Amino acid sequence: MKLQTVEHLEKDQRTVELPMKGAALAGPMVLGFAAKSIGAFDFSYMQPNEDVVTVSFLNFERRKGEKNGLSVYTCTLLDGAFTRDKIRLDSDSDRASVFPSKDGYVMVMEYFAKEKRLDARLERLRM
């Protein structure tokens, strides 16, 4: 197996503050579990199938002249062709997550804390 191409994706930098005292004394495994529990990792999933490989992650974007917000980036490798999709999440949700779904789609879940409501929907990808 030889490396053929490299695709570089620009992503905004993200910092995380863990809500536990003495975090510096904990090991990397404990810190990883703590970071995952508060949603600190942007990477959402990788879905390798026979013909297509899909990778998805969340990115908090600082937008010029607009309200900042989350976007879902999905990269797909199909028959040697690399495509990128960007889905803007323009709602006022407090948290968002992305999950694998049927081929050609991603499932987006958004939580609205004030209304105590959870929305889930399928978003179609360009393939």
CSV table of N, CA and C in Angstrom, one decimal:
chain,number,residue,atom,x,y,z
A,1,MET,N,0.8,-1.2,0.0
A,1,MET,CA,0.0,0.0,0.0
A,1,MET,C,0.9,1.2,0.0
A,2,LYS,N,0.7,2.2,-1.0
A,2,LYS,CA,1.4,3.4,-1.1
A,2,LYS,C,0.5,4.6,-1.0
A,3,LEU,N,1.0,5.6,-0.4
A,3,LEU,CA,0.3,6.9,-0.3
A,3,LEU,C,0.2,7.5,-1.7
A,4,GLN,N,-1.0,7.9,-2.2
A,4,GLN,CA,-1.1,8.4,-3.5
A,4,GLN,C,-1.3,9.9,-3.4
A,5,THR,N,-2.3,10.4,-2.6
A,5,THR,CA,-2.6,11.8,-2.5
A,5,THR,C,-2.8,12.2,-1.0
A,6,VAL,N,-2.7,13.5,-0.8
A,6,VAL,CA,-3.0,14.0,0.6
A,6,VAL,C,-4.0,15.2,0.4
A,7,GLU,N,-5.1,15.2,1.1
A,7,GLU,CA,-6.0,16.3,1.1
A,7,GLU,C,-5.9,17.0,2.4
A,8,HIS,N,-5.7,18.3,2.4
A,8,HIS,CA,-5.6,19.1,3.7
A,8,HIS,C,-6.9,19.9,3.9
A,9,LEU,N,-7.5,19.7,5.0
A,9,LEU,CA,-8.7,20.5,5.3
A,9,LEU,C,-8.4,21.5,6.4
A,10,GLU,N,-8.7,22.8,6.1
A,10,GLU,CA,-8.6,23.8,7.1
A,10,GLU,C,-9.7,23.7,8.1
A,11,LYS,N,-9.4,23.9,9.4
A,11,LYS,CA,-10.4,23.8,10.4
A,11,LYS,C,-10.0,24.8,11.5
A,12,ASP,N,-11.0,25.5,12.1
A,12,ASP,CA,-10.7,26.4,13.1
A,12,ASP,C,-10.2,25.7,14.4
A,13,GLN,N,-9.3,26.4,15.1
A,13,GLN,CA,-8.7,25.9,16.3
A,13,GLN,C,-9.7,25.9,17.4
A,14,ARG,N,-9.6,24.9,18.3
A,14,ARG,CA,-10.6,24.8,19.4
A,14,ARG,C,-9.8,24.5,20.7
A,15,THR,N,-10.2,25.2,21.7
A,15,THR,CA,-9.7,24.9,23.0
A,15,THR,C,-10.8,24.4,23.9
A,16,VAL,N,-10.4,23.6,24.9
A,16,VAL,CA,-11.3,23.0,25.8
A,16,VAL,C,-10.8,23.2,27.2
A,17,GLU,N,-11.8,23.5,28.1
A,17,GLU,CA,-11.5,23.6,29.5
A,17,GLU,C,-12.3,22.5,30.2
A,18,LEU,N,-11.6,21.6,30.9
A,18,LEU,CA,-12.2,20.5,31.5
A,18,LEU,C,-12.8,20.9,32.9
A,19,PRO,N,-14.0,20.5,33.2
A,19,PRO,CA,-14.7,20.9,34.4
A,19,PRO,C,-14.3,20.1,35.6
A,20,MET,N,-13.0,19.7,35.8
A,20,MET,CA,-12.7,18.9,36.9
A,20,MET,C,-11.4,19.4,37.5
A,21,LYS,N,-11.4,19.4,38.8
A,21,LYS,CA,-10.2,19.9,39.5
A,21,LYS,C,-9.1,18.8,39.5
A,22,GLY,N,-7.9,19.2,39.5
A,22,GLY,CA,-6.8,18.2,39.5
A,22,GLY,C,-6.7,17.5,38.2
A,23,ALA,N,-7.1,18.0,37.1
A,23,ALA,CA,-7.1,17.4,35.8
A,23,ALA,C,-5.6,17.1,35.4
A,24,ALA,N,-4.7,17.9,35.8
A,24,ALA,CA,-3.3,17.7,35.4
A,24,ALA,C,-2.7,16.4,36.1
A,25,LEU,N,-3.3,16.0,37.1
A,25,LEU,CA,-2.9,14.8,37.8
A,25,LEU,C,-3.4,13.5,37.2
A,26,ALA,N,-4.5,13.6,36.4
A,26,ALA,CA,-5.1,12.4,35.8
A,26,ALA,C,-4.3,12.0,34.6
A,27,GLY,N,-4.5,10.7,34.3
A,27,GLY,CA,-3.8,10.1,33.1
A,27,GLY,C,-4.5,10.5,31.8
A,28,PRO,N,-3.9,10.2,30.7
A,28,PRO,CA,-4.4,10.5,29.4
A,28,PRO,C,-5.8,9.8,29.1
A,29,MET,N,-5.9,8.6,29.6
A,29,MET,CA,-7.2,7.9,29.4
A,29,MET,C,-8.3,8.6,30.1
A,30,VAL,N,-8.1,9.0,31.4
A,30,VAL,CA,-9.2,9.7,32.1
A,30,VAL,C,-9.5,11.0,31.5
A,31,LEU,N,-8.4,11.8,31.1
A,31,LEU,CA,-8.7,13.0,30.4
A,31,LEU,C,-9.4,12.9,29.1
A,32,GLY,N,-9.1,11.8,28.4
A,32,GLY,CA,-9.8,11.5,27.1
A,32,GLY,C,-11.3,11.3,27.4
A,33,PHE,N,-11.6,10.5,28.4
A,33,PHE,CA,-13.0,10.2,28.7
A,33,PHE,C,-13.7,11.4,29.1
A,34,ALA,N,-13.1,12.3,29.9
A,34,ALA,CA,-13.7,13.5,30.4
A,34,ALA,C,-13.9,14.5,29.2
A,35,ALA,N,-13.0,14.6,28.3
A,35,ALA,CA,-13.2,15.4,27.1
A,35,ALA,C,-14.3,14.9,26.2
A,36,LYS,N,-14.3,13.6,26.1
A,36,LYS,CA,-15.4,13.1,25.2
A,36,LYS,C,-16.8,13.3,25.8
A,37,SER,N,-16.9,13.2,27.2
A,37,SER,CA,-18.2,13.4,27.8
A,37,SER,C,-18.7,14.8,27.7
A,38,ILE,N,-17.9,15.8,27.5
A,38,ILE,CA,-18.4,17.1,27.3
A,38,ILE,C,-18.4,17.5,25.8
A,39,GLY,N,-18.1,16.6,24.9
A,39,GLY,CA,-18.2,16.9,23.5
A,39,GLY,C,-17.0,17.7,23.0
A,40,ALA,N,-15.8,17.4,23.5
A,40,ALA,CA,-14.7,18.2,23.1
A,40,ALA,C,-14.0,17.8,21.8
A,41,PHE,N,-14.3,16.6,21.3
A,41,PHE,CA,-13.7,16.2,20.1
A,41,PHE,C,-14.6,16.5,18.9
A,42,ASP,N,-14.0,17.1,17.8
A,42,ASP,CA,-14.7,17.5,16.6
A,42,ASP,C,-15.0,16.3,15.7
A,43,PHE,N,-14.1,15.3,15.7
A,43,PHE,CA,-14.3,14.2,14.8
A,43,PHE,C,-15.6,13.4,15.2
A,44,SER,N,-16.4,13.1,14.3
A,44,SER,CA,-17.7,12.5,14.6
A,44,SER,C,-17.6,11.0,14.3
A,45,TYR,N,-17.3,10.6,13.0
A,45,TYR,CA,-17.3,9.2,12.7
A,45,TYR,C,-16.5,9.0,11.4
A,46,MET,N,-16.2,7.7,11.1
A,46,MET,CA,-15.7,7.3,9.8
A,46,MET,C,-16.4,6.0,9.5
A,47,GLN,N,-17.0,6.0,8.3
A,47,GLN,CA,-17.8,4.9,7.8
A,47,GLN,C,-17.3,4.3,6.6
A,48,PRO,N,-16.4,3.3,6.7
A,48,PRO,CA,-15.8,2.6,5.5
A,48,PRO,C,-16.8,1.5,5.0
A,49,ASN,N,-17.1,1.6,3.8
A,49,ASN,CA,-17.9,0.5,3.1
A,49,ASN,C,-17.1,-0.1,2.0
A,50,GLU,N,-17.7,-1.0,1.2
A,50,GLU,CA,-16.9,-1.6,0.1
A,50,GLU,C,-16.5,-0.6,-0.9
A,51,ASP,N,-17.4,0.3,-1.3
A,51,ASP,CA,-17.1,1.2,-2.4
A,51,ASP,C,-16.8,2.6,-2.0
A,52,VAL,N,-17.2,3.0,-0.8
A,52,VAL,CA,-17.1,4.4,-0.4
A,52,VAL,C,-16.6,4.5,1.1
A,53,VAL,N,-15.8,5.6,1.3
A,53,VAL,CA,-15.3,5.9,2.7
A,53,VAL,C,-15.8,7.3,3.0
A,54,THR,N,-16.5,7.4,4.2
A,54,THR,CA,-17.0,8.7,4.6
A,54,THR,C,-16.5,9.1,6.0
A,55,VAL,N,-16.0,10.3,6.1
A,55,VAL,CA,-15.5,10.8,7.3
A,55,VAL,C,-16.2,12.1,7.6
A,56,SER,N,-16.6,12.3,8.9
A,56,SER,CA,-17.4,13.5,9.2
A,56,SER,C,-16.9,14.1,10.5
A,57,PHE,N,-17.0,15.5,10.6
A,57,PHE,CA,-16.6,16.2,11.8
A,57,PHE,C,-17.3,17.5,11.9
A,58,LEU,N,-17.4,18.0,13.1
A,58,LEU,CA,-18.1,19.3,13.4
A,58,LEU,C,-17.0,20.4,13.5
A,59,ASN,N,-17.4,21.6,13.1
A,59,ASN,CA,-16.4,22.7,13.2
A,59,ASN,C,-17.2,23.9,13.6
A,60,PHE,N,-16.7,24.6,14.6
A,60,PHE,CA,-17.3,25.9,15.0
A,60,PHE,C,-16.7,27.0,14.2
A,61,GLU,N,-17.5,27.7,13.4
A,61,GLU,CA,-17.0,28.7,12.5
A,61,GLU,C,-17.2,30.1,13.0
A,62,ARG,N,-16.1,30.9,12.9
A,62,ARG,CA,-16.2,32.3,13.2
A,62,ARG,C,-16.5,33.0,11.8
A,63,ARG,N,-17.7,33.4,11.7
A,63,ARG,CA,-18.2,34.0,10.4
A,63,ARG,C,-18.1,35.5,10.4
A,64,LYS,N,-17.6,36.1,9.4
A,64,LYS,CA,-17.5,37.6,9.3
A,64,LYS,C,-18.9,38.1,8.9
A,65,GLY,N,-19.4,39.1,9.7
A,65,GLY,CA,-20.6,39.8,9.4
A,65,GLY,C,-21.9,38.9,9.7
A,66,GLU,N,-21.7,37.8,10.2
A,66,GLU,CA,-22.8,36.9,10.5
A,66,GLU,C,-22.6,36.3,11.9
A,67,LYS,N,-23.7,35.7,12.4
A,67,LYS,CA,-23.6,35.0,13.7
A,67,LYS,C,-22.7,33.7,13.6
A,68,ASN,N,-21.8,33.5,14.5
A,68,ASN,CA,-21.0,32.3,14.5
A,68,ASN,C,-21.8,31.1,14.7
A,69,GLY,N,-21.4,30.0,14.2
A,69,GLY,CA,-22.1,28.7,14.3
A,69,GLY,C,-21.4,27.5,13.9
A,70,LEU,N,-22.1,26.4,14.1
A,70,LEU,CA,-21.5,25.1,13.7
A,70,LEU,C,-21.8,24.7,12.3
A,71,SER,N,-20.8,23.9,11.7
A,71,SER,CA,-21.0,23.3,10.4
A,71,SER,C,-20.5,21.9,10.5
A,72,VAL,N,-21.2,21.1,9.7
A,72,VAL,CA,-20.8,19.7,9.6
A,72,VAL,C,-20.0,19.5,8.3
A,73,TYR,N,-18.8,19.0,8.4
A,73,TYR,CA,-18.0,18.8,7.2
A,73,TYR,C,-17.9,17.2,7.0
A,74,THR,N,-18.2,16.8,5.8
A,74,THR,CA,-18.2,15.4,5.4
A,74,THR,C,-17.3,15.2,4.2
A,75,CYS,N,-16.3,14.4,4.3
A,75,CYS,CA,-15.4,14.0,3.2
A,75,CYS,C,-15.7,12.6,2.7
A,76,THR,N,-15.9,12.4,1.4
A,76,THR,CA,-16.2,11.2,0.9
A,76,THR,C,-15.2,10.8,-0.2
A,77,LEU,N,-14.8,9.5,-0.2
A,77,LEU,CA,-13.9,9.0,-1.2
A,77,LEU,C,-14.7,7.9,-1.9
A,78,LEU,N,-15.1,8.1,-3.2
A,78,LEU,CA,-15.9,7.2,-4.0
A,78,LEU,C,-15.2,7.0,-5.3
A,79,ASP,N,-14.8,5.8,-5.7
A,79,ASP,CA,-14.2,5.5,-7.0
A,79,ASP,C,-13.0,6.4,-7.3
A,80,GLY,N,-12.2,6.7,-6.3
A,80,GLY,CA,-11.0,7.5,-6.4
A,80,GLY,C,-11.3,9.0,-6.5
A,81,ALA,N,-12.5,9.4,-6.4
A,81,ALA,CA,-12.9,10.9,-6.4
A,81,ALA,C,-13.2,11.3,-5.0
A,82,PHE,N,-12.6,12.4,-4.6
A,82,PHE,CA,-12.7,13.0,-3.2
A,82,PHE,C,-13.6,14.1,-3.3
A,83,THR,N,-14.7,14.1,-2.5
A,83,THR,CA,-15.7,15.2,-2.4
A,83,THR,C,-15.8,15.7,-1.0
A,84,ARG,N,-16.1,16.9,-0.9
A,84,ARG,CA,-16.4,17.6,0.4
A,84,ARG,C,-17.7,18.2,0.5
A,85,ASP,N,-18.4,18.0,1.6
A,85,ASP,CA,-19.7,18.6,1.8
A,85,ASP,C,-19.7,19.4,3.1
A,86,LYS,N,-20.4,20.5,3.0
A,86,LYS,CA,-20.5,21.4,4.2
A,86,LYS,C,-21.9,21.7,4.5
A,87,ILE,N,-22.4,21.3,5.7
A,87,ILE,CA,-23.8,21.6,6.0
A,87,ILE,C,-23.8,22.6,7.2
A,88,ARG,N,-24.3,23.7,7.0
A,88,ARG,CA,-24.4,24.8,8.0
A,88,ARG,C,-25.6,24.5,9.0
A,89,LEU,N,-25.3,24.5,10.2
A,89,LEU,CA,-26.3,24.3,11.2
A,89,LEU,C,-26.7,25.7,11.8
A,90,ASP,N,-27.7,26.3,11.2
A,90,ASP,CA,-28.0,27.7,11.5
A,90,ASP,C,-29.0,27.8,12.6
A,91,SER,N,-29.4,26.8,13.3
A,91,SER,CA,-30.4,26.8,14.4
A,91,SER,C,-29.7,27.3,15.6
A,92,ASP,N,-30.5,27.6,16.7
A,92,ASP,CA,-30.0,28.1,17.9
A,92,ASP,C,-29.8,26.9,18.9
A,93,SER,N,-29.4,25.8,18.5
A,93,SER,CA,-29.3,24.6,19.4
A,93,SER,C,-28.1,24.8,20.3
A,94,ASP,N,-28.2,24.2,21.5
A,94,ASP,CA,-27.1,24.3,22.5
A,94,ASP,C,-26.0,23.2,22.2
A,95,ARG,N,-26.4,22.1,21.7
A,95,ARG,CA,-25.4,21.0,21.3
A,95,ARG,C,-25.9,20.4,20.0
A,96,ALA,N,-24.9,19.9,19.3
A,96,ALA,CA,-25.2,19.2,18.1
A,96,ALA,C,-24.2,18.0,18.0
A,97,SER,N,-24.7,16.9,17.3
A,97,SER,CA,-23.9,15.7,17.1
A,97,SER,C,-24.2,15.2,15.7
A,98,VAL,N,-23.3,14.5,15.1
A,98,VAL,CA,-23.4,13.9,13.8
A,98,VAL,C,-23.2,12.4,13.9
A,99,PHE,N,-24.0,11.6,13.2
A,99,PHE,CA,-23.9,10.2,13.3
A,99,PHE,C,-24.0,9.6,11.9
A,100,PRO,N,-23.4,8.4,11.7
A,100,PRO,CA,-23.6,7.8,10.4
A,100,PRO,C,-25.0,7.3,10.2
A,101,SER,N,-25.4,7.3,8.9
A,101,SER,CA,-26.7,6.9,8.5
A,101,SER,C,-26.6,6.0,7.3
A,102,LYS,N,-27.7,5.9,6.5
A,102,LYS,CA,-27.7,5.2,5.3
A,102,LYS,C,-26.8,5.8,4.3
A,103,ASP,N,-26.3,5.1,3.3
A,103,ASP,CA,-25.4,5.6,2.3
A,103,ASP,C,-25.9,6.9,1.7
A,104,GLY,N,-25.1,7.9,1.6
A,104,GLY,CA,-25.4,9.2,1.0
A,104,GLY,C,-26.1,10.2,2.0
A,105,TYR,N,-26.2,9.8,3.2
A,105,TYR,CA,-26.8,10.7,4.2
A,105,TYR,C,-26.0,10.7,5.5
A,106,VAL,N,-26.2,11.8,6.3
A,106,VAL,CA,-25.7,11.8,7.7
A,106,VAL,C,-26.9,12.2,8.5
A,107,MET,N,-26.9,11.7,9.8
A,107,MET,CA,-27.9,12.1,10.7
A,107,MET,C,-27.4,13.2,11.6
A,108,VAL,N,-28.1,14.3,11.7
A,108,VAL,CA,-27.8,15.4,12.6
A,108,VAL,C,-28.8,15.5,13.7
A,109,MET,N,-28.2,15.5,14.9
A,109,MET,CA,-29.1,15.6,16.1
A,109,MET,C,-28.7,16.9,16.8
A,110,GLU,N,-29.7,17.7,17.2
A,110,GLU,CA,-29.5,19.0,17.8
A,110,GLU,C,-30.4,19.0,19.1
A,111,TYR,N,-29.8,19.5,20.2
A,111,TYR,CA,-30.5,19.6,21.5
A,111,TYR,C,-30.7,21.1,21.8
A,112,PHE,N,-31.9,21.4,22.2
A,112,PHE,CA,-32.3,22.8,22.6
A,112,PHE,C,-32.7,22.7,24.0
A,113,ALA,N,-31.8,23.3,24.9
A,113,ALA,CA,-31.9,23.2,26.3
A,113,ALA,C,-33.1,23.9,26.9
A,114,LYS,N,-33.4,25.1,26.4
A,114,LYS,CA,-34.5,26.0,26.9
A,114,LYS,C,-35.8,25.3,26.7
A,115,GLU,N,-36.0,24.6,25.5
A,115,GLU,CA,-37.2,24.0,25.2
A,115,GLU,C,-37.2,22.5,25.6
A,116,LYS,N,-36.1,22.0,26.1
A,116,LYS,CA,-35.9,20.6,26.4
A,116,LYS,C,-36.4,19.7,25.2
A,117,ARG,N,-35.8,20.0,24.1
A,117,ARG,CA,-36.2,19.3,22.8
A,117,ARG,C,-35.0,18.8,22.1
A,118,LEU,N,-35.2,17.6,21.5
A,118,LEU,CA,-34.1,17.0,20.7
A,118,LEU,C,-34.7,16.8,19.3
A,119,ASP,N,-34.0,17.3,18.3
A,119,ASP,CA,-34.3,17.2,16.9
A,119,ASP,C,-33.3,16.3,16.2
A,120,ALA,N,-33.8,15.4,15.4
A,120,ALA,CA,-33.0,14.5,14.6
A,120,ALA,C,-33.5,14.6,13.1
A,121,ARG,N,-32.5,14.7,12.2
A,121,ARG,CA,-32.9,14.7,10.8
A,121,ARG,C,-31.8,14.1,9.9
A,122,LEU,N,-32.1,13.7,8.7
A,122,LEU,CA,-31.2,13.2,7.8
A,122,LEU,C,-30.8,14.3,6.8
A,123,GLU,N,-29.5,14.5,6.5
A,123,GLU,CA,-29.1,15.5,5.6
A,123,GLU,C,-28.4,14.7,4.4
A,124,ARG,N,-28.8,15.1,3.2
A,124,ARG,CA,-28.3,14.4,2.0
A,124,ARG,C,-26.9,14.9,1.7
A,125,LEU,N,-26.0,14.0,1.3
A,125,LEU,CA,-24.6,14.4,0.9
A,125,LEU,C,-24.5,14.4,-0.7
A,126,ARG,N,-23.6,15.2,-1.2
A,126,ARG,CA,-23.3,15.2,-2.6
A,126,ARG,C,-22.3,14.0,-2.8
A,127,MET,N,-22.6,13.1,-3.7
A,127,MET,CA,-21.7,12.0,-3.9
A,127,MET,C,-21.6,11.8,-5.4
